[in-house]
Amino acid sequence: MENNNSPEKVNCLIIGSGPAGYTAAIYAARANMNPVLYQGIQPGGQLTITTEVENYPGYPDGVQGPEMMLQFERQATRMGADIRYGIVTKVDLSSHPFKVEVDENNWLQVNALIISTGASAKWLGLPSEQRLNGQGVSACAVCDGFFFKGKEVAIVGAGDTAAEEALYLSKICSKVHMIIRRDEMRASKIMQDRVINKHNIIIYWNTETEEVIGENKVEAVRIIHNKTGEKTNIPVSAFFVAIGHKPNAEIFTGWLDMDDAGYIKTIPGTSKTNIEGVFAAGDVQDKIYRQAVTAAGSGCMAALDAERFLSEKGFH
Ligand code: NDP
């Protein structure tokens, strides 16, 4: 509900506080765009639930994910970005300036909108998976596979992500046990062929995960054949979940063009959406790369696109 006070005017609003949002904030602040960033439900985004990050350039000794995000925030604040705790609950993009509701009661009037709300990994929902998250259970092989170099690992899922991650792991780990719940894979044919023909990927068809075993680290995974009921313990050092992601874009449904999985569509090579003045960056519009560094890069693109838009419209 719109309150009676006149809405606060925001020149550049950034929604989301992962690498894309903070990078957009750094660029927008340095370009005198007076950005306001709302952090959302999980300040710092997905990196705050990971442990060590070794693949972000500039950190030769690695960095803890939560620490890295605090540094992103500090840098954005130092540049002058207005970082706020709050959740965007509704938008009205029918006319410019856009109307954006925060925390269900506070409406803003926004000249340029950058959406960097990210995506969330889907989990199986097992208590053991949750308990060992970050201690061998991971939803990102590219982030965490390296920590299990030369070890046996398991991965669950059968889409393109699972296939890609299984192949990635097969180059680092001695064996990859791939747990697939049906008797076929959803992944594209070429990816299926690669996985099936890889000597150190062992596929378990019609199989589901019953439990991830281990006290303070993953030691094994217990799987169950969903036709015969036969249970098997596979000793592994890590358990990767690759059953899909969910983009955090529900509130934009009906306003912005999205693909079948709900990712916001951007014009290739830009961060522009189908609405002029609305830009998307990071995982909310990227289901393929999903890396901190690619998200940061696209956050930079969004700020530059927004800056151009604002100058063209005379909002500077
Ligand atoms: P998908 O939704 O395509 O696949 C999810 C997989 O996880 C399916 O095999 C599904 O099984 C399985 N799964 C879901 N829930 C469970 C569960 N509870 N237990 C066991 N298995 C489960 O997600 P992806 O992330 O793989 O891909 C998303 C999109 O991104 C796709 O369109 C994909 O093509 C695309 N993509 C493209 C890439 C590229 O072009 N390089 C790389 C990565 C992704 P089931 O099949 O039985 O439903």
PDB file of C-alpha atoms in Angstrom, residues 45 95 281:
ATOM      1  CA  GLY A  45      24.230 -13.036  -1.472  1.00  0.00           C
ATOM      2  CA  SER A  95       5.659   4.327 -16.441  1.00  0.00           C
ATOM      3  CA  ALA A 281      22.986  -8.098 -13.829  1.00  0.00           C
TER       4      ALA A 281
END
